[in-house]
Amino acid sequence: MSEEHNLGAVASQFQIGGEFLSAALYGNGHINDTYRAVFKQQGAPVNYILQRINTNVFKNPVALMENVQRVTAHLAAQVAGEPDRDRRVLRLIPTRDGGGWHVDAEGGYWRAYYFIQKARTYEAVESTGQAFQAASAFGQFQKLLANLPPPRLQDTIPDFHNTPKRFVALEQAIAADAAGRAILAKPEIEFALAHKSITSALLDAKLPERVTHNDTKFNNVMLDDVTGEAICVIDLDTVMPGLALYDFGDMVRTTTSPALEDERDLSKVTMQFPMFEALVRGYLAAAGGFLTKAEKQFLTFSGKLITFEIGIRFLTDYLAGDTYFKVHREGHNLDRCRTQFKLVESIEQQEEKMNRLVESVEQ
Ligand code: ADP
Ligand code: GN1
Ligand code: MG
């Protein structure tokens, strides 16, 4: 339970019936504050999600919420005829005065979602079936948003996946060494600098701009408790124009290793080939129809690049003194950086085989 916020008062701003019972921090996101709020309705507890948007990260929360409104409305219209439609798309709850979000006295931006019942997220992948499900859900997500009517979605974070710019930010953080930690991260800095040559390849390839999720972490898709089916893609703050491969790359980053993102025992971090195969098959089953040949050729590479990119973002934040990602222990961002770089190495060792697999699935 947060000491800082009166969560009952915040919850009462939204069109939720019944009596507010409690609210507590929920989930493992690195950016926003997510709470599960419980209301008593007809004698029974009912869950809701309340989120406070991190405005240090998202400088224009109104643009963000306008994107989320358009995206959720478009997706809802597309699945309207399907069974279980209420669990397949995030549904915002309006405020009592009919708005899409609430601004508190401190200027904090809040939103509420219906709780997706009988489904859950996982911090690490457990089976190839889960990997297939996640990849087909994110592929389907891109497919359903391909016909989003204009205007172009707003960039909630400009240059979010611009790896060359992320690399420049790292170089600046190394030079500034604001927290005096560069000495503690020498091997990681060396690893990063040695990989500069890969940073611009996706942008140089001139691939088509699409509407993409941009944060396709495995814990951003909810799997049904009973069937294991991917039921709902969540965490829509970064849905904006991007490359399809940003999404596939982040799936490889988060859905092929059995280890947690902050695992300290690096021997556990490895790119498991069967998980990669399941991702390729799941993603192409949903998205193969609209992806170009050039996009398909970069599937393996995108996994390496996005893993490297998030690795340098963790390293940059470590050097800057942990100003962006939430941290829960000393050296947390450095631990996260190390798992990413270990995974990059593991991908490099298997890159040819991964590319051969992609070619064989395509045919
Ligand atoms: P963050 O941006 O901080 O990662 P998320 O939107 O991913 O926040 O939410 C954090 C966690 O809360 C998710 O991993 C998921 O477990 C849970 N969650 C988010 N939205 C819902 C929802 N509508 N129903 C049920 N659980 C949810
Ligand atoms: C953040 O919000 P969350 O935890 O799903 C971050 C992603 C990173 C990820 C690393 C807006 O995602 O870009 O890949 O952490 N989101 C933002 O785990 O920066
Ligand atoms: Mg999340």
Coordinates of C-alpha atoms and ligand atoms in Angstrom, one line a residue:
M1 CA 0.0 0.0 0.0
S2 CA 1.4 3.3 -1.0
E3 CA 2.0 5.9 1.7
E4 CA 2.2 8.7 -0.8
H5 CA -1.2 8.3 -2.5
N6 CA -4.7 8.2 -1.1
L7 CA -5.7 5.3 -3.4
G8 CA -9.3 5.2 -2.2
A9 CA -9.7 8.9 -3.2
V10 CA -8.1 8.2 -6.6
A11 CA -10.2 5.1 -7.2
S12 CA -13.4 7.0 -6.3
Q13 CA -12.7 9.3 -9.3
F14 CA -13.5 6.5 -11.7
Q15 CA -16.8 4.9 -12.6
I16 CA -16.5 1.9 -10.4
G17 CA -19.4 0.8 -8.3
G18 CA -19.5 -0.6 -4.8
E19 CA -17.4 0.0 -1.8
F20 CA -13.6 0.5 -2.0
L21 CA -11.9 -2.1 0.1
S22 CA -8.1 -1.9 -0.5
A23 CA -5.3 -1.2 -3.0
A24 CA -1.8 -2.5 -3.1
L25 CA 1.2 -2.4 -5.5
Y26 CA 0.9 -5.0 -8.2
G27 CA 3.2 -6.5 -10.8
N28 CA 6.9 -6.0 -11.6
G29 CA 7.0 -3.2 -14.1
H30 CA 10.0 -0.9 -14.2
I31 CA 8.2 2.3 -15.0
N32 CA 4.7 3.0 -13.8
D33 CA 3.1 2.5 -10.4
T34 CA 0.5 -0.3 -10.8
Y35 CA -2.0 -1.1 -8.1
R36 CA -4.7 -3.8 -7.8
A37 CA -7.7 -2.1 -6.2
V38 CA -10.4 -4.2 -4.7
F39 CA -14.1 -3.1 -4.5
K40 CA -17.0 -4.9 -2.7
Q41 CA -19.8 -5.4 -5.2
Q42 CA -22.9 -7.3 -4.2
G43 CA -21.0 -8.8 -1.3
A44 CA -18.1 -10.1 -3.4
P45 CA -14.6 -8.6 -3.9
V46 CA -13.9 -7.4 -7.5
N47 CA -10.4 -6.4 -8.7
Y48 CA -9.5 -3.4 -10.8
I49 CA -6.1 -2.0 -12.1
L50 CA -5.1 1.5 -11.1
Q51 CA -2.0 3.0 -12.7
R52 CA -0.1 6.2 -12.1
I53 CA 1.8 7.1 -15.2
N54 CA 5.5 7.9 -14.8
T55 CA 5.7 11.4 -16.1
N56 CA 9.5 11.5 -15.7
V57 CA 9.5 8.9 -18.5
F58 CA 6.4 9.9 -20.4
K59 CA 6.7 13.7 -20.8
N60 CA 3.3 14.0 -22.5
P61 CA 0.8 11.8 -20.6
V62 CA -2.1 13.4 -22.5
A63 CA -0.7 12.3 -25.9
L64 CA 0.0 8.8 -24.3
M65 CA -3.6 8.5 -23.1
E66 CA -5.0 9.6 -26.4
N67 CA -3.0 6.9 -28.1
V68 CA -4.2 4.3 -25.6
Q69 CA -7.8 5.4 -26.1
R70 CA -7.6 5.1 -29.9
V71 CA -5.7 1.8 -29.8
T72 CA -8.0 0.1 -27.3
A73 CA -11.1 1.3 -29.2
H74 CA -9.8 0.1 -32.5
L75 CA -8.8 -3.3 -31.1
A76 CA -12.2 -3.7 -29.3
A77 CA -14.0 -3.0 -32.6
Q78 CA -11.9 -5.7 -34.3
V79 CA -12.6 -8.4 -31.8
A80 CA -16.3 -7.4 -31.2
G81 CA -17.6 -10.7 -32.7
E82 CA -15.2 -13.0 -30.9
P83 CA -15.9 -15.1 -27.8
D84 CA -14.5 -13.7 -24.6
R85 CA -14.1 -10.3 -26.2
D86 CA -14.0 -8.5 -22.9
R87 CA -10.8 -10.2 -21.9
R88 CA -9.0 -9.8 -25.3
V89 CA -8.4 -6.1 -25.1
L90 CA -7.6 -3.7 -22.2
R91 CA -10.7 -1.6 -21.3
L92 CA -10.2 1.8 -19.8
I93 CA -12.7 2.9 -17.2
P94 CA -13.9 6.5 -17.6
T95 CA -13.8 9.0 -14.8
R96 CA -17.0 10.1 -13.1
D97 CA -17.0 13.2 -15.3
G98 CA -16.6 11.1 -18.4
G99 CA -12.8 11.7 -19.0
G100 CA -10.3 9.1 -19.8
W101 CA -7.9 9.8 -17.0
H102 CA -7.7 11.6 -13.6
V103 CA -5.1 14.2 -12.6
D104 CA -4.5 14.4 -8.9
A105 CA -3.7 17.5 -6.8
E106 CA 0.0 16.8 -7.2
G107 CA -0.3 16.7 -11.0
G108 CA -0.1 12.9 -11.1
Y109 CA -1.8 11.2 -14.0
W110 CA -4.0 8.1 -13.2
R111 CA -6.0 5.6 -15.3
A112 CA -8.1 2.6 -14.4
Y113 CA -8.6 -0.6 -16.3
Y114 CA -11.0 -3.5 -15.9
F115 CA -9.0 -6.4 -14.4
I116 CA -8.4 -9.3 -16.9
Q117 CA -9.8 -12.3 -14.9
K118 CA -8.5 -15.8 -14.9
A119 CA -5.2 -15.0 -16.6
R120 CA -1.7 -14.0 -15.5
T121 CA 1.7 -12.8 -16.6
Y122 CA 5.0 -14.7 -16.1
E123 CA 8.4 -13.1 -15.5
A124 CA 10.2 -15.9 -17.3
V125 CA 9.1 -18.3 -20.0
E126 CA 8.4 -21.9 -19.0
S127 CA 7.5 -23.7 -22.2
T128 CA 7.7 -23.5 -26.0
G129 CA 3.9 -23.4 -25.9
Q130 CA 4.0 -20.2 -24.0
A131 CA 6.6 -18.7 -26.4
F132 CA 4.4 -19.6 -29.4
Q133 CA 1.3 -18.0 -27.7
A134 CA 3.1 -14.8 -26.8
A135 CA 4.6 -14.4 -30.3
S136 CA 1.3 -15.0 -32.1
A137 CA -0.5 -12.6 -29.7
F138 CA 2.0 -9.8 -30.4
G139 CA 1.9 -10.6 -34.2
Q140 CA -1.9 -10.5 -34.1
F141 CA -1.6 -7.2 -32.2
Q142 CA 0.4 -5.7 -35.1
K143 CA -1.9 -7.1 -37.6
L144 CA -5.1 -5.7 -36.0
L145 CA -3.5 -2.3 -35.8
A146 CA -2.3 -2.2 -39.4
N147 CA -5.5 -0.6 -40.4
L148 CA -5.7 2.0 -37.6
P149 CA -7.2 5.1 -39.3
P150 CA -5.1 8.3 -39.5
P151 CA -3.7 10.4 -37.9
R152 CA -0.4 8.8 -37.1
L153 CA -0.1 7.8 -33.4
Q154 CA 1.9 10.2 -31.3
D155 CA 5.4 9.3 -30.3
T156 CA 5.1 8.8 -26.6
I157 CA 8.9 8.6 -26.3
P158 CA 10.7 10.0 -29.4
D159 CA 13.5 7.7 -30.7
F160 CA 12.5 5.0 -28.3
H161 CA 14.2 2.2 -30.3
N162 CA 16.8 4.4 -32.1
T163 CA 19.8 2.2 -31.1
P164 CA 22.4 4.7 -32.5
K165 CA 21.0 7.4 -30.3
R166 CA 20.9 5.1 -27.3
F167 CA 24.5 4.4 -28.0
V168 CA 25.4 8.1 -28.0
A169 CA 23.5 8.4 -24.7
L170 CA 25.7 5.6 -23.3
E171 CA 28.9 7.4 -24.6
Q172 CA 27.8 10.6 -22.8
A173 CA 27.1 8.7 -19.6
I174 CA 30.5 7.1 -19.7
A175 CA 32.2 10.5 -20.2
A176 CA 30.1 12.2 -17.5
D177 CA 30.4 9.2 -15.1
A178 CA 27.9 11.1 -12.9
A179 CA 27.7 8.4 -10.2
G180 CA 31.4 7.5 -10.2
R181 CA 30.6 3.9 -11.3
A182 CA 32.4 3.6 -14.6
I183 CA 35.3 1.9 -12.8
L184 CA 32.8 -0.8 -11.6
A185 CA 31.5 -1.5 -15.1
K186 CA 34.7 -1.8 -17.1
P187 CA 34.0 -5.1 -18.9
E188 CA 30.4 -4.1 -19.7
I189 CA 31.6 -0.8 -21.1
E190 CA 34.2 -2.6 -23.2
F191 CA 31.5 -5.1 -24.5
A192 CA 29.2 -2.2 -25.4
L193 CA 31.9 -0.2 -27.3
A194 CA 33.0 -3.3 -29.2
H195 CA 29.5 -3.7 -30.5
K196 CA 29.0 -0.2 -31.9
S197 CA 29.0 -1.5 -35.5
I198 CA 25.7 -3.3 -35.1
T199 CA 23.7 -0.4 -33.8
S200 CA 22.5 1.2 -37.1
A201 CA 21.7 -1.9 -39.2
L202 CA 17.9 -1.9 -38.7
L203 CA 17.6 1.8 -39.4
D204 CA 19.8 1.6 -42.5
A205 CA 17.7 -1.2 -43.9
K206 CA 14.8 1.3 -44.6
L207 CA 12.1 -1.1 -43.4
P208 CA 8.4 0.0 -43.4
E209 CA 7.0 2.0 -40.5
R210 CA 4.1 0.2 -38.8
V211 CA 2.1 0.6 -35.6
T212 CA 4.1 -1.5 -33.1
H213 CA 3.9 -2.2 -29.4
N214 CA 7.6 -1.5 -28.6
D215 CA 7.6 -3.2 -25.2
T216 CA 6.8 -6.9 -26.0
K217 CA 8.3 -8.2 -22.8
F218 CA 7.0 -11.6 -21.9
N219 CA 5.3 -10.2 -18.8
N220 CA 3.3 -7.8 -21.1
V221 CA 1.0 -10.6 -22.3
M222 CA -1.6 -12.3 -20.2
L223 CA -2.0 -16.1 -20.6
D224 CA -5.2 -17.8 -19.7
D225 CA -5.1 -19.8 -16.4
V226 CA -6.9 -22.8 -17.9
T227 CA -5.9 -23.0 -21.5
G228 CA -2.5 -21.2 -21.5
E229 CA -3.7 -19.2 -24.5
A230 CA -2.4 -15.7 -24.8
I231 CA -5.6 -13.8 -24.0
C232 CA -4.5 -10.1 -23.8
V233 CA -1.6 -7.9 -24.8
I234 CA -1.1 -5.2 -22.1
D235 CA 1.1 -2.3 -21.3
L236 CA 0.2 0.0 -24.2
D237 CA 2.1 3.1 -23.2
T238 CA 4.7 2.7 -26.0
V239 CA 2.3 1.7 -28.8
M240 CA 3.4 4.1 -31.5
P241 CA 4.9 4.1 -35.0
G242 CA 7.9 1.7 -35.1
L243 CA 9.5 -1.2 -36.9
A244 CA 7.8 -4.7 -36.6
L245 CA 11.2 -6.0 -35.7
Y246 CA 11.4 -3.9 -32.5
D247 CA 8.6 -6.2 -31.3
F248 CA 10.1 -9.4 -32.5
G249 CA 13.5 -8.5 -31.1
D250 CA 12.1 -7.8 -27.6
M251 CA 10.4 -11.1 -27.7
V252 CA 13.7 -12.8 -28.3
R253 CA 15.2 -10.8 -25.5
T254 CA 12.6 -11.7 -22.9
T255 CA 11.1 -15.1 -24.1
T256 CA 14.1 -17.3 -24.9
S257 CA 16.1 -17.4 -21.7
P258 CA 14.9 -19.3 -18.7
A259 CA 16.5 -16.8 -16.4
L260 CA 15.0 -13.6 -14.9
E261 CA 16.2 -10.3 -16.4
D262 CA 18.2 -9.5 -13.2
E263 CA 19.6 -13.0 -12.6
R264 CA 23.0 -12.8 -11.0
D265 CA 24.1 -16.4 -12.0
L266 CA 24.9 -15.7 -15.6
S267 CA 25.4 -19.4 -16.3
K268 CA 21.6 -19.6 -16.3
V269 CA 21.2 -17.0 -19.1
T270 CA 21.0 -18.6 -22.5
M271 CA 19.2 -18.3 -25.7
Q272 CA 17.2 -21.6 -25.9
F273 CA 16.9 -22.6 -29.5
P274 CA 13.5 -24.3 -29.1
M275 CA 12.0 -21.1 -27.6
F276 CA 13.3 -19.1 -30.6
E277 CA 11.8 -21.6 -33.0
A278 CA 8.4 -21.3 -31.2
L279 CA 8.7 -17.5 -31.4
V280 CA 9.4 -17.5 -35.1
R281 CA 6.5 -19.9 -35.8
G282 CA 4.1 -18.1 -33.6
Y283 CA 5.0 -14.6 -34.9
L284 CA 5.0 -15.7 -38.6
A285 CA 1.7 -17.5 -38.2
A286 CA 0.1 -14.2 -37.2
A287 CA 2.2 -11.6 -39.0
G288 CA 3.8 -13.6 -41.9
G289 CA 1.1 -12.4 -44.3
F290 CA 2.1 -8.7 -44.1
L291 CA 5.8 -8.8 -43.3
T292 CA 8.2 -8.1 -46.2
K293 CA 11.0 -10.4 -47.2
A294 CA 13.5 -7.8 -45.8
E295 CA 11.8 -7.8 -42.4
K296 CA 11.9 -11.6 -42.2
Q297 CA 15.6 -11.6 -43.0
F298 CA 16.2 -9.5 -40.0
L299 CA 14.3 -11.6 -37.4
T300 CA 17.4 -13.1 -35.8
F301 CA 19.4 -9.9 -36.0
S302 CA 16.6 -7.9 -34.3
G303 CA 16.8 -10.3 -31.3
K304 CA 20.5 -9.5 -30.9
L305 CA 20.1 -5.8 -31.5
I306 CA 17.2 -5.2 -29.2
T307 CA 18.8 -7.3 -26.4
F308 CA 22.0 -5.2 -26.9
E309 CA 19.9 -2.0 -26.9
I310 CA 18.2 -2.7 -23.6
G311 CA 21.5 -3.8 -22.2
I312 CA 23.1 -0.4 -23.0
R313 CA 20.0 1.4 -21.6
F314 CA 20.5 -0.5 -18.3
L315 CA 24.2 0.3 -18.4
T316 CA 23.5 4.0 -19.2
D317 CA 21.1 4.2 -16.2
Y318 CA 23.6 2.5 -13.9
L319 CA 26.3 5.0 -14.9
A320 CA 23.9 7.9 -14.5
G321 CA 22.9 6.8 -10.9
D322 CA 19.6 4.9 -11.5
T323 CA 17.4 7.8 -12.7
Y324 CA 15.1 5.9 -15.1
F325 CA 14.4 2.3 -14.3
K326 CA 13.1 1.4 -10.8
V327 CA 15.8 -0.4 -8.9
H328 CA 15.4 -2.6 -5.8
R329 CA 19.0 -3.3 -4.8
E330 CA 22.5 -2.0 -5.2
G331 CA 23.9 -2.6 -8.7
H332 CA 20.5 -3.7 -10.0
N333 CA 20.8 -2.0 -13.3
L334 CA 24.4 -3.4 -13.8
D335 CA 23.0 -6.9 -13.0
R336 CA 20.3 -6.4 -15.6
C337 CA 22.9 -5.1 -18.1
R338 CA 25.0 -8.3 -17.6
T339 CA 22.2 -10.7 -18.4
Q340 CA 21.4 -8.8 -21.6
F341 CA 25.1 -8.9 -22.7
K342 CA 25.3 -12.6 -21.8
L343 CA 22.2 -13.2 -23.9
V344 CA 23.7 -11.2 -26.8
E345 CA 26.8 -13.6 -26.7
S346 CA 24.5 -16.6 -26.6
I347 CA 22.6 -15.3 -29.7
E348 CA 26.0 -14.6 -31.5
Q349 CA 27.0 -18.2 -30.9
Q350 CA 23.8 -19.5 -32.5
E351 CA 23.1 -16.8 -35.0
E352 CA 23.7 -18.9 -38.2
K353 CA 21.6 -21.7 -37.0
M354 CA 18.8 -19.2 -36.0
N355 CA 19.0 -17.7 -39.5
R356 CA 18.7 -21.1 -41.1
L357 CA 15.7 -21.8 -39.0
V358 CA 14.0 -18.6 -40.1
E359 CA 14.6 -19.5 -43.8
S360 CA 13.2 -22.9 -43.4
V361 CA 10.1 -21.7 -41.6
E362 CA 9.5 -19.1 -44.3
Q363 CA 9.3 -21.7 -47.1
Ligands
ADP1 P1 4.4 -1.4 -16.3 O1 4.3 -0.4 -17.4 O2 4.8 -0.8 -15.0 O3 5.2 -2.6 -16.8 P2 1.9 -3.0 -16.7 O4 0.8 -2.3 -17.5 O5 2.7 -4.0 -17.5 O6 2.9 -1.9 -16.0 O7 1.3 -3.7 -15.5 C1 2.1 -4.4 -14.5 C2 1.5 -5.8 -14.2 O8 0.1 -5.6 -13.7 C3 1.4 -6.7 -15.4 O9 2.5 -7.4 -15.6 C4 0.2 -7.5 -15.1 O10 0.6 -8.7 -14.3 C5 -0.7 -6.6 -14.2 N1 -1.8 -6.0 -15.0 C6 -1.7 -4.9 -15.8 N2 -2.9 -4.6 -16.3 C7 -3.8 -5.6 -15.9 C8 -5.2 -5.9 -16.2 N3 -6.0 -5.0 -16.9 N4 -5.7 -7.0 -15.6 C9 -5.0 -7.8 -14.8 N5 -3.7 -7.6 -14.5 C10 -3.1 -6.5 -15.1
GN1_2 C1 10.5 -1.1 -19.2 O1 7.4 -0.9 -18.2 P1 8.2 -2.1 -18.5 O2 8.8 -2.7 -17.3 O3 7.3 -3.1 -19.2 C2 10.9 -0.2 -20.4 C3 11.2 -1.0 -21.6 C4 12.3 -2.0 -21.3 C5 12.0 -2.8 -20.1 C6 13.1 -3.6 -19.6 C7 8.8 2.9 -21.2 O4 9.3 -1.8 -19.5 O5 11.6 -0.2 -22.7 O6 12.6 -2.8 -22.4 O7 11.6 -2.0 -19.0 N1 9.8 0.7 -20.7 C8 10.0 2.0 -20.9 O8 12.7 -4.6 -18.8 O9 11.1 2.5 -21.0
MG3 MG 4.8 -4.1 -18.1

